[in-house]
Backbone as CSV, one residue per row, in Angstrom:
resi,resn,N_x,N_y,N_z,CA_x,CA_y,CA_z,C_x,C_y,C_z
1,UNK,61.574,148.538,91.097,63.329,148.080,91.282,63.130,147.469,93.061
2,UNK,63.943,145.872,93.183,63.778,145.143,94.211,64.321,145.641,95.586
3,UNK,65.178,146.897,95.840,65.606,147.278,96.947,64.670,148.819,96.992
4,UNK,64.549,149.181,98.077,62.976,150.190,98.783,63.707,150.938,100.069
5,UNK,65.114,152.109,99.653,66.083,152.577,100.682,65.672,153.741,99.604
6,UNK,65.243,155.426,99.833,66.353,156.529,99.701,66.315,156.938,100.653
7,UNK,67.449,157.655,101.060,68.142,159.275,101.171,67.780,160.661,100.178
8,UNK,67.290,161.411,101.633,66.531,162.988,100.554,67.122,164.065,102.029
9,UNK,67.694,165.234,100.881,68.610,166.520,101.835,67.183,166.645,101.326
10,UNK,67.587,167.671,102.734,66.436,168.686,102.622,64.738,168.156,102.717
11,UNK,65.258,167.649,103.095,63.443,165.200,103.222,62.731,166.846,104.398
12,UNK,62.844,168.049,104.684,61.985,168.339,105.752,60.448,168.668,105.467
13,UNK,61.265,169.861,104.253,59.716,170.592,103.431,60.528,170.972,102.681
14,UNK,59.093,171.458,101.965,58.781,171.501,100.587,58.832,170.671,99.596
15,UNK,59.413,170.657,98.155,59.755,169.160,98.010,59.896,168.168,98.744
16,UNK,61.997,168.390,98.977,62.068,167.392,99.985,60.507,166.583,100.834
17,UNK,60.117,167.407,101.402,59.490,166.484,102.116,58.725,166.143,101.074
18,UNK,57.997,166.590,99.980,56.814,165.401,99.385,57.273,164.599,98.812
19,UNK,58.114,164.668,98.346,59.483,163.240,97.714,59.801,162.437,98.772
20,UNK,60.305,162.953,99.723,59.887,161.391,101.159,58.439,160.990,101.214
21,UNK,57.662,161.832,101.304,55.502,161.333,100.439,56.100,160.821,100.660
22,UNK,55.870,160.636,99.644,55.300,160.507,97.951,56.192,158.255,97.651
23,UNK,56.961,158.851,99.098,58.284,156.812,98.867,57.840,156.118,100.200
24,UNK,57.029,157.986,100.691,56.475,156.117,102.225,55.042,155.332,101.203
25,UNK,54.283,156.382,101.080,53.476,155.850,100.218,53.533,154.392,99.968
26,UNK,54.775,154.561,99.564,54.687,153.345,98.112,55.368,152.200,99.670
27,UNK,55.785,152.154,100.397,56.436,151.172,101.437,57.767,151.713,101.931
28,UNK,58.389,152.162,101.162,59.806,152.715,100.670,60.529,152.629,102.619
29,UNK,61.513,152.518,103.073,62.212,152.455,104.008,62.705,154.985,104.247
30,UNK,62.714,155.163,104.267,62.622,156.841,104.056,63.898,156.854,104.732
31,UNK,64.162,157.617,104.794,64.754,159.156,105.180,65.765,160.569,105.343
32,UNK,64.875,161.301,105.998,65.348,162.215,105.271,66.492,163.405,106.531
33,UNK,67.153,164.495,105.703,68.482,164.808,106.692,67.834,166.252,106.305
34,UNK,67.984,167.473,106.453,67.576,168.756,106.694,68.799,168.739,107.927
35,UNK,68.758,170.617,108.233,69.445,171.090,109.394,68.320,171.506,110.213
36,UNK,66.755,171.823,109.977,65.965,172.281,111.244,65.205,170.891,111.190
37,UNK,65.221,171.153,112.770,65.330,169.945,114.036,63.690,169.619,114.472
38,UNK,62.922,170.906,114.304,61.945,170.943,114.589,61.172,170.582,113.453
39,UNK,61.425,170.679,112.102,60.545,170.399,110.886,61.295,168.782,110.334
40,UNK,62.297,168.255,110.869,62.348,167.639,110.644,61.798,166.294,111.093
41,UNK,61.253,166.475,112.857,61.260,165.429,113.611,59.196,165.674,113.046
42,UNK,59.012,167.176,112.941,57.857,166.937,112.044,57.289,165.502,111.902
43,UNK,57.938,166.189,110.207,58.232,165.682,108.285,57.966,163.957,109.152
44,UNK,59.868,164.185,109.470,59.802,162.015,110.573,58.041,161.275,111.119
45,UNK,57.061,161.905,112.028,55.997,161.775,112.923,55.174,161.162,111.405
46,UNK,55.259,162.171,110.235,54.332,161.793,109.327,54.869,160.323,108.434
47,UNK,55.809,160.310,108.240,57.198,159.853,107.691,56.211,158.427,107.982
48,UNK,57.025,158.386,110.112,56.523,156.026,110.078,55.765,156.505,110.889
49,UNK,53.807,156.777,109.793,52.878,156.811,110.065,52.677,155.670,109.153
50,UNK,53.538,156.588,108.240,53.651,155.351,106.539,54.283,154.306,106.031
51,UNK,55.802,154.661,107.373,56.754,153.399,106.692,57.279,153.497,107.798
52,UNK,57.187,152.371,108.859,57.816,152.502,110.237,59.198,152.851,110.793
53,UNK,59.632,152.090,110.030,61.060,152.265,109.550,62.117,154.016,109.069
54,UNK,61.224,154.326,109.045,61.746,155.813,108.509,62.596,156.612,108.841
55,UNK,63.852,157.628,109.216,64.433,157.808,109.776,65.042,159.689,109.233
56,UNK,65.187,159.901,110.329,65.918,161.606,110.154,66.488,161.653,111.126
57,UNK,67.826,162.369,110.498,69.793,162.497,110.246,69.301,164.294,110.106
58,UNK,69.617,164.476,111.341,70.531,166.316,111.252,71.282,166.392,110.072
59,UNK,71.390,166.609,109.425,73.002,167.060,107.630,72.817,167.695,107.494
60,UNK,74.035,168.222,107.162,74.524,169.761,106.470,75.008,169.587,105.241
61,UNK,74.490,170.152,103.777,75.177,169.283,102.783,76.889,170.388,102.692
62,UNK,76.886,171.483,103.096,78.285,172.319,103.478,78.822,171.290,103.916
63,UNK,79.024,170.552,104.848,79.512,169.350,105.686,79.543,168.018,104.933
64,UNK,81.040,167.582,104.636,80.847,165.925,103.978,80.594,165.044,104.261
65,UNK,81.191,165.490,106.409,81.184,164.871,107.397,79.352,164.250,108.527
66,UNK,79.050,165.331,107.143,77.747,164.784,108.424,76.896,164.063,107.471
67,UNK,77.000,164.296,105.322,76.692,162.469,103.932,77.714,161.313,104.626
68,UNK,78.747,161.597,105.596,79.394,160.565,105.820,78.580,159.544,107.196
69,UNK,78.016,161.113,107.758,77.661,159.719,108.605,76.288,158.859,108.704
70,UNK,75.618,160.000,107.223,74.391,159.159,107.075,74.801,157.722,106.688
71,UNK,75.967,157.899,105.458,76.362,156.924,104.298,76.490,155.843,105.439
72,UNK,77.829,156.348,106.759,77.213,155.379,107.847,76.210,154.636,108.488
73,UNK,75.795,155.167,108.692,74.826,155.457,109.270,73.367,153.941,108.342
74,UNK,73.356,154.475,107.410,72.398,153.401,106.587,73.226,152.485,106.375
75,UNK,74.382,152.190,105.975,74.801,151.071,105.447,74.589,150.519,107.248
76,UNK,74.695,150.678,108.078,74.301,149.653,109.153,73.037,149.498,109.234
77,UNK,72.467,150.524,108.909,70.543,150.408,109.897,69.642,149.246,109.328
78,UNK,70.196,150.060,107.717,69.050,149.534,106.394,70.005,148.378,105.090
79,UNK,71.703,147.820,105.529,72.276,148.104,104.374,72.908,148.086,103.568
80,UNK,72.914,149.701,102.996,72.489,150.234,102.787,71.561,151.165,101.890
81,UNK,70.952,151.886,100.812,70.851,152.574,100.153,70.299,153.159,99.007
82,UNK,69.047,152.315,98.252,69.258,152.025,96.837,69.144,153.804,95.957
83,UNK,68.119,154.642,96.760,68.402,155.980,95.842,69.097,157.355,96.453
84,UNK,69.397,157.895,96.083,69.585,159.768,96.865,69.200,160.998,96.570
85,UNK,68.140,161.425,97.074,67.583,162.367,95.891,69.361,164.171,96.709
86,UNK,69.924,164.767,96.285,70.661,165.361,96.068,69.857,167.347,96.094
87,UNK,69.092,167.181,97.236,67.807,167.864,96.418,67.862,169.882,98.225
88,UNK,68.488,169.431,98.801,68.768,170.619,99.869,69.055,171.788,98.821
89,UNK,68.474,173.100,98.666,69.091,174.397,98.212,68.398,175.497,98.915
90,UNK,68.457,177.049,98.293,68.731,178.356,98.243,67.866,178.524,97.338
91,UNK,67.790,179.760,97.531,68.457,181.097,96.439,68.467,182.557,96.627
92,UNK,68.459,182.897,95.185,69.891,184.931,95.229,69.167,184.277,94.360
93,UNK,68.822,185.824,94.418,68.105,187.325,93.247,68.662,188.262,93.452
94,UNK,68.868,189.252,92.140,69.912,190.356,92.277,70.940,190.356,90.904
95,UNK,71.375,192.028,89.963,71.707,191.345,89.496,73.169,191.869,89.931
96,UNK,74.412,190.882,88.901,75.829,191.030,89.010,76.620,191.392,90.063
97,UNK,76.280,193.493,90.069,76.888,193.920,90.439,76.640,194.301,91.932
98,UNK,75.352,194.065,92.806,74.639,193.779,93.945,74.732,192.745,94.176
99,UNK,74.735,191.293,93.723,74.686,190.410,94.754,76.308,190.245,95.738
100,UNK,76.519,190.192,96.821,77.492,190.502,97.250,78.908,188.974,96.711
101,UNK,79.822,188.890,97.755,81.022,187.776,96.465,80.299,186.368,97.620
102,UNK,80.172,187.324,98.863,80.096,185.299,100.280,78.211,185.325,99.933
103,UNK,76.933,186.581,99.224,76.648,185.323,98.503,76.401,184.527,97.156
104,UNK,77.136,184.529,96.754,77.571,183.957,95.928,78.770,181.922,96.212
105,UNK,79.021,182.062,97.376,79.692,181.213,97.722,79.206,180.631,98.688
106,UNK,78.034,180.979,99.247,76.623,180.605,100.317,76.029,179.939,99.218
107,UNK,74.789,180.081,97.971,74.461,179.245,96.855,75.842,178.189,96.651
108,UNK,76.253,178.569,96.313,77.234,178.145,95.805,77.574,175.984,96.480
109,UNK,77.684,176.700,98.040,78.595,175.672,99.441,76.714,174.884,99.292
110,UNK,75.901,174.891,98.681,74.634,174.756,99.202,74.197,173.467,97.955
111,UNK,74.157,174.715,96.858,73.178,174.322,95.432,73.932,173.161,94.748
112,UNK,74.856,174.237,94.285,76.086,173.016,93.264,77.569,171.421,95.024
113,UNK,77.227,172.500,94.998,78.598,171.543,96.231,77.743,169.771,97.521
114,UNK,77.103,170.543,97.435,75.932,169.957,98.163,75.498,168.790,97.455
115,UNK,75.062,169.246,95.907,75.367,168.241,95.464,75.920,167.204,94.725
116,UNK,77.160,167.748,94.582,78.885,167.387,94.552,79.667,166.200,95.722
117,UNK,78.543,166.800,97.037,79.350,165.917,98.809,78.443,164.281,98.407
118,UNK,77.423,165.652,97.772,76.244,164.253,98.001,76.344,162.506,97.357
119,UNK,76.915,163.080,95.890,77.403,162.124,94.605,78.518,161.807,95.417
120,UNK,79.813,162.465,95.921,80.371,161.864,95.126,81.242,160.683,96.848
121,UNK,80.120,160.764,97.715,80.014,160.014,98.866,79.248,158.761,99.255
122,UNK,78.192,158.956,98.043,77.182,157.979,97.812,77.360,157.504,96.642
123,UNK,78.457,157.465,96.112,78.619,156.402,94.233,79.680,155.633,94.998
124,UNK,80.950,155.704,96.202,81.207,154.299,96.867,80.731,153.485,97.117
125,UNK,79.787,153.994,97.344,78.715,152.976,98.675,77.402,152.070,97.495
126,UNK,77.554,152.843,96.473,76.585,152.820,95.390,77.660,151.624,94.316
127,UNK,78.781,151.750,94.406,79.928,150.587,93.184,79.616,148.873,93.625
128,UNK,80.274,149.118,95.770,79.706,147.682,95.770,78.895,147.525,96.556
129,UNK,77.226,147.678,96.313,76.323,147.377,96.520,76.060,147.053,94.889
130,UNK,76.156,147.600,94.366,76.285,147.073,92.188,74.924,147.586,92.136
131,UNK,74.935,149.157,92.299,73.682,149.641,92.386,73.188,151.057,92.655
132,UNK,72.008,151.528,92.526,71.906,152.646,92.641,71.314,154.350,91.845
133,UNK,71.109,154.345,92.682,70.625,155.998,91.749,69.961,157.323,92.062
134,UNK,70.595,158.464,91.670,71.026,159.437,92.667,69.848,160.586,91.491
135,UNK,68.682,161.233,92.152,68.277,161.758,92.306,69.161,163.177,92.333
136,UNK,69.447,165.155,90.795,69.666,165.156,91.774,69.258,166.827,90.785
137,UNK,68.802,167.729,91.991,67.664,167.971,91.794,68.489,169.833,91.931
138,UNK,68.078,170.126,90.504,68.616,171.381,89.842,67.264,172.467,89.352
139,UNK,67.188,172.891,88.772,66.134,173.567,88.084,65.844,174.054,87.247
140,UNK,64.973,174.765,85.727,64.739,174.936,84.845,65.630,176.354,84.219
141,UNK,65.965,177.035,85.614,66.818,178.167,85.902,68.585,177.287,85.054
142,UNK,68.042,176.399,85.907,69.893,175.557,85.316,69.769,175.951,83.714
143,UNK,68.821,176.026,82.623,68.547,175.516,81.355,68.880,176.662,80.984
144,UNK,67.457,177.183,81.501,67.397,179.390,80.410,68.119,179.529,81.396
145,UNK,68.415,181.118,81.767,68.714,182.086,82.004,68.891,183.224,82.176
146,UNK,66.901,183.683,82.856,66.057,184.491,83.894,67.355,185.836,84.312
147,UNK,66.754,186.468,83.916,67.195,187.577,83.598,68.137,187.973,85.783
148,UNK,68.993,188.472,86.594,68.413,189.163,87.594,68.428,188.193,88.713
149,UNK,69.103,186.323,88.298,69.821,185.833,88.879,71.110,184.848,88.256
150,UNK,71.135,185.781,87.885,72.878,184.535,88.039,72.887,184.169,88.680
151,UNK,73.472,184.293,90.013,74.374,182.986,91.242,73.682,182.441,91.152
152,UNK,72.315,181.975,91.732,71.187,180.822,91.556,71.485,179.983,90.342
153,UNK,70.886,180.873,88.885,71.426,179.951,87.494,72.908,179.190,86.974
154,UNK,73.642,179.934,87.070,75.035,179.140,87.488,75.192,178.254,88.679
155,UNK,75.222,177.916,90.233,74.643,177.084,90.547,73.539,175.750,90.086
156,UNK,72.390,176.082,89.140,71.533,174.941,89.138,72.449,174.934,87.477
157,UNK,73.316,175.933,87.108,73.064,175.074,85.556,74.268,173.774,85.528
158,UNK,75.209,174.037,86.338,76.545,173.566,87.279,76.504,172.319,87.449
159,UNK,74.496,172.326,88.036,73.999,171.159,88.469,73.404,170.258,87.730
160,UNK,72.973,171.081,86.301,72.530,169.616,85.063,73.755,169.931,84.267
161,UNK,74.990,170.402,84.253,75.831,169.774,83.670,76.879,168.473,84.970
162,UNK,77.284,168.399,85.816,77.787,167.409,87.095,76.480,166.281,86.752
163,UNK,75.381,166.879,86.737,74.437,165.296,86.196,74.889,165.293,84.537
164,UNK,74.464,165.514,83.891,74.422,164.986,82.058,76.080,164.154,82.522
165,UNK,77.624,164.590,83.241,78.641,164.429,82.923,79.035,162.629,84.093
166,UNK,78.445,162.744,84.928,77.540,161.233,85.155,76.802,160.106,85.116
167,UNK,76.265,160.982,83.932,75.053,159.627,83.554,75.816,159.057,82.319
168,UNK,76.981,159.542,81.904,78.635,159.130,80.960,78.661,158.481,81.146
169,UNK,79.416,158.963,82.476,80.346,158.308,83.906,80.220,156.990,84.390
170,UNK,78.684,156.881,84.710,78.551,155.899,84.937,77.929,154.608,83.738
171,UNK,78.219,154.716,82.812,77.807,154.360,81.664,77.805,153.108,82.134
172,UNK,76.840,151.788,81.844,78.126,150.150,81.795,78.199,150.035,83.557
173,UNK,77.254,150.948,84.201,77.556,149.923,85.265,75.619,149.610,85.091
174,UNK,75.273,149.758,87.354,74.083,150.129,87.035,73.313,151.158,87.921
175,UNK,74.362,152.361,88.515,74.558,153.974,88.418,73.440,154.630,87.755
176,UNK,71.853,154.278,87.915,71.460,155.608,87.347,72.054,157.320,87.777
177,UNK,71.330,158.079,87.413,70.621,159.227,87.687,69.315,160.107,86.402
178,UNK,69.062,161.139,87.976,67.526,161.186,86.820,68.359,163.136,86.950
179,UNK,67.562,163.805,86.070,67.721,165.214,86.302,66.647,166.047,86.824
180,UNK,66.146,166.467,87.489,65.753,167.081,88.159,65.300,168.909,87.625
181,UNK,64.631,169.573,86.591,64.306,171.157,86.683,62.645,171.103,85.926
182,UNK,62.384,171.938,87.536,61.196,172.514,87.438,61.309,174.319,87.486
183,UNK,60.094,174.812,86.792,60.363,176.457,87.003,59.840,176.404,88.225
184,UNK,58.908,177.479,88.601,58.498,178.285,89.892,57.241,177.409,90.381
185,UNK,57.052,176.773,91.288,56.310,175.659,91.883,55.628,176.258,93.660
186,UNK,54.337,175.777,93.621,53.708,175.816,95.818,55.512,175.196,96.645
187,UNK,56.168,176.125,97.285,56.997,175.703,97.863,57.031,176.471,98.380
188,UNK,58.356,176.175,100.218,59.077,177.599,100.739,60.125,177.966,100.060
189,UNK,60.547,177.782,98.881,62.003,178.469,98.641,62.434,180.116,98.920
190,UNK,61.433,180.310,98.866,61.234,182.186,99.061,61.950,182.313,100.450
191,UNK,61.832,181.195,101.188,61.856,181.949,102.430,63.527,181.726,103.001
192,UNK,64.121,181.261,102.358,66.051,181.132,101.832,66.298,182.085,100.928
193,UNK,65.233,182.857,100.109,65.878,183.537,99.185,66.236,185.527,99.749
194,UNK,67.953,185.250,99.079,68.936,186.460,99.526,68.260,187.330,98.311
195,UNK,67.875,189.001,98.555,68.417,189.794,97.316,68.092,191.482,97.165
196,UNK,69.193,191.446,96.934,68.863,193.025,97.465,68.244,194.380,97.389
197,UNK,66.786,193.368,96.747,66.211,194.577,96.163,64.521,194.405,96.972
198,UNK,63.601,194.834,98.017,62.830,194.546,98.516,61.799,194.093,97.505
199,UNK,61.664,194.279,96.008,59.863,194.584,95.334,60.738,192.536,95.223
200,UNK,61.607,192.360,95.200,61.737,190.495,94.396,61.391,189.458,95.274
201,UNK,61.407,189.523,97.002,60.876,188.262,97.018,59.137,188.371,97.384
202,UNK,58.346,189.475,96.921,57.329,189.383,96.623,56.978,189.322,95.261
203,UNK,58.077,189.194,94.236,58.026,189.269,92.312,58.403,187.115,92.636
204,UNK,58.432,187.002,92.897,59.278,185.881,94.107,58.029,184.727,94.086
205,UNK,57.836,185.235,95.469,56.419,184.133,95.395,55.144,184.873,95.110
206,UNK,54.506,185.249,94.415,53.731,185.861,92.823,54.012,184.570,92.537
207,UNK,54.757,184.390,92.505,55.423,183.478,90.387,54.913,182.170,91.327
208,UNK,55.614,181.876,93.101,55.467,180.527,93.299,54.116,180.018,93.040
209,UNK,53.292,180.671,93.766,51.919,180.538,94.406,51.008,180.354,92.596
210,UNK,51.428,180.889,91.967,50.558,181.118,90.709,51.028,179.686,89.654
211,UNK,51.414,179.024,90.532,52.232,177.244,88.845,50.624,176.777,89.879
212,UNK,50.586,176.230,88.406,49.416,175.219,88.932,49.652,173.963,89.316
213,UNK,51.542,173.050,89.442,51.520,171.736,89.862,52.177,172.395,90.811
214,UNK,52.061,171.378,91.918,52.465,171.425,93.418,53.907,170.629,92.902
215,UNK,54.366,170.241,94.791,55.694,169.636,95.772,55.224,168.529,94.753
216,UNK,53.752,168.411,95.376,53.195,166.711,95.304,52.813,166.201,93.958
217,UNK,52.772,166.388,92.778,53.145,166.505,92.043,53.939,166.068,91.352
218,UNK,55.250,167.390,91.665,56.362,167.287,91.101,57.181,166.085,91.987
219,UNK,57.004,165.679,92.952,57.402,164.263,93.424,56.851,162.582,92.765
220,UNK,55.128,162.977,92.406,55.383,161.800,91.685,55.679,161.766,90.443
221,UNK,56.165,162.975,89.156,57.370,162.106,88.849,58.777,162.263,88.464
222,UNK,58.676,162.237,90.058,59.813,161.850,89.976,60.062,160.509,90.891
223,UNK,58.840,160.493,90.984,58.753,159.298,91.881,58.540,157.634,90.003
224,UNK,58.735,158.235,89.542,57.772,157.294,88.297,59.238,156.816,87.692
225,UNK,59.428,158.617,87.268,60.934,158.886,86.547,61.977,157.905,87.069
226,UNK,62.239,158.361,88.524,63.307,156.906,88.667,63.301,155.623,89.257
227,UNK,61.568,154.868,89.367,61.415,153.301,88.532,61.469,153.486,87.209
228,UNK,61.763,153.942,86.309,61.766,153.599,84.220,63.395,154.728,84.487
229,UNK,64.311,155.015,85.041,65.623,155.188,85.641,65.529,156.051,83.784
230,UNK,64.261,157.204,83.679,64.642,158.223,82.767,65.436,159.393,83.407
231,UNK,66.637,160.426,82.324,66.696,161.485,82.886,67.004,162.138,83.376
232,UNK,66.497,163.155,82.029,65.494,164.556,82.788,63.870,164.295,83.197
233,UNK,63.698,165.043,84.032,62.516,165.713,84.667,62.711,167.234,84.752
234,UNK,61.356,166.794,83.220,61.253,168.718,83.512,59.840,168.827,83.498
235,UNK,58.943,168.865,84.612,56.988,168.710,84.720,56.981,169.880,84.629
236,UNK,57.348,171.293,84.439,56.435,171.537,83.468,57.185,172.165,81.521
237,UNK,55.070,172.848,81.288,54.882,171.754,79.214,55.596,173.038,79.219
238,UNK,56.147,175.206,80.276,55.969,176.130,79.277,57.283,176.197,79.383
239,UNK,57.782,175.625,80.592,59.261,174.922,80.511,59.578,174.278,79.652
240,UNK,59.231,173.139,79.662,60.112,172.382,78.255,59.724,173.050,77.054
241,UNK,58.762,174.081,76.201,58.415,174.055,75.665,59.672,176.235,75.749
242,UNK,59.821,176.490,76.475,61.252,177.835,76.468,62.580,177.280,76.158
243,UNK,63.062,176.049,76.958,64.133,175.356,76.769,64.007,175.052,74.706
244,UNK,63.323,174.610,74.766,63.265,173.882,72.652,63.506,175.037,72.511
245,UNK,62.631,176.441,73.104,62.609,178.334,71.545,64.275,178.590,71.551
246,UNK,65.798,178.430,73.400,65.599,178.862,73.619,67.811,178.025,72.231
247,UNK,67.183,176.313,72.687,67.771,175.637,71.490,67.835,175.802,70.662
248,UNK,66.487,176.327,69.806,67.101,176.593,68.834,66.460,178.017,67.720
249,UNK,65.594,179.228,68.329,66.111,180.484,67.769,67.918,181.039,68.525
250,UNK,67.519,181.856,67.538,69.413,182.792,66.973,69.236,182.934,68.691
251,UNK,69.776,183.141,69.219,70.284,183.820,70.638,70.221,184.937,70.901
252,UNK,69.738,186.182,69.902,68.905,187.345,69.871,67.594,187.757,69.723
253,UNK,67.186,186.513,68.933,65.480,186.185,69.434,65.127,185.933,70.380
254,UNK,65.903,184.902,70.573,65.670,184.187,72.526,65.764,185.434,72.983
255,UNK,66.515,185.757,73.530,67.012,187.332,74.325,65.335,187.796,74.361
256,UNK,65.330,188.619,72.948,63.653,189.175,72.980,62.452,189.170,72.956
257,UNK,62.381,187.731,73.321,61.380,186.693,74.048,61.481,186.582,75.370
258,UNK,62.515,186.523,75.695,62.696,187.031,77.397,63.322,188.087,78.027
259,UNK,62.179,189.064,77.371,62.479,190.103,77.670,60.750,190.171,78.314
260,UNK,60.613,189.884,76.903,59.218,190.330,76.639,58.404,189.330,77.792
261,UNK,59.099,187.870,78.170,57.645,187.545,78.802,58.483,188.037,80.799
262,UNK,59.168,188.140,80.724,60.340,188.761,81.230,58.533,190.027,82.426
263,UNK,58.513,190.892,81.135,58.134,192.306,81.477,55.403,191.620,81.417
264,UNK,54.952,190.344,81.133,54.804,189.795,80.775,54.253,189.631,82.553
265,UNK,55.547,188.610,82.104,55.582,187.520,84.651,55.351,188.618,85.537
266,UNK,56.301,190.002,85.219,55.981,190.871,85.594,54.528,191.709,86.163
267,UNK,53.680,192.255,85.050,52.072,192.429,85.260,51.364,191.623,85.267
268,UNK,51.252,190.268,86.013,50.541,189.592,85.909,50.102,189.257,84.341
269,UNK,51.154,189.043,83.782,50.561,188.582,81.627,50.446,187.468,81.318
270,UNK,51.451,186.694,81.877,51.250,184.456,81.560,52.165,184.158,83.077
271,UNK,52.509,182.956,82.071,52.826,181.915,83.382,54.446,182.171,84.110
272,UNK,54.593,181.462,84.527,56.287,181.330,84.917,56.849,179.667,84.267
273,UNK,57.950,180.391,83.630,58.866,178.987,82.644,60.242,179.217,82.871
274,UNK,60.178,179.397,84.334,61.305,178.887,85.508,61.173,179.138,86.664
């Protein structure tokens, strides 16, 4: 890509920070948006050592005006932006009768509508420029249907559908879309986890820590996918296998397989796939 300017929501920690560092290492101008000021300042110092024109802007993806301010600032300072990574996200776990509606609203406002706002705000800028690329971070949870995670699964499935729709919508333009669906990996997602079951947090943290892939590994795959303008970015082999089985197996057999895998995961006998 001839232009090298990227904006990343949730860019002060976790996968967002890893993506930011990967782009900075490649010499891109990097802007991270985040609600955490201290983490943002720390990440910015790291980024500016690699790419001096990098920026940190306070940005809450539940506020459309924050994203519009970012678009205005990047237009003024960088004359636009080439890649927008809609990465900010939170987690929720619990059965359908346990999770309060307020938690559904919290998750959907960030995980789904945060991505919608990013695409809504930056598409006109991409159209004016004549090019651009969205990276929407979903999860294998959006392709599979792990039990006791209906709220999180539904939010990520909606990001999958949104991204697939936008890919179709942008046909004939120079605007690209990449959809990222990682499984569990070493990150700080558990920090944001809301759950009604005290044991769930420990279980999720165990799954995150057992992953062989790091945030840096996934950031590298994202970087390469954008360069090649690839749509699906499914970093985990087991996740890809599980998605294939879901599409090929009769529903009853898939459900039984999922139940067996969940049982093994809880006893430490299997690696996570979503």
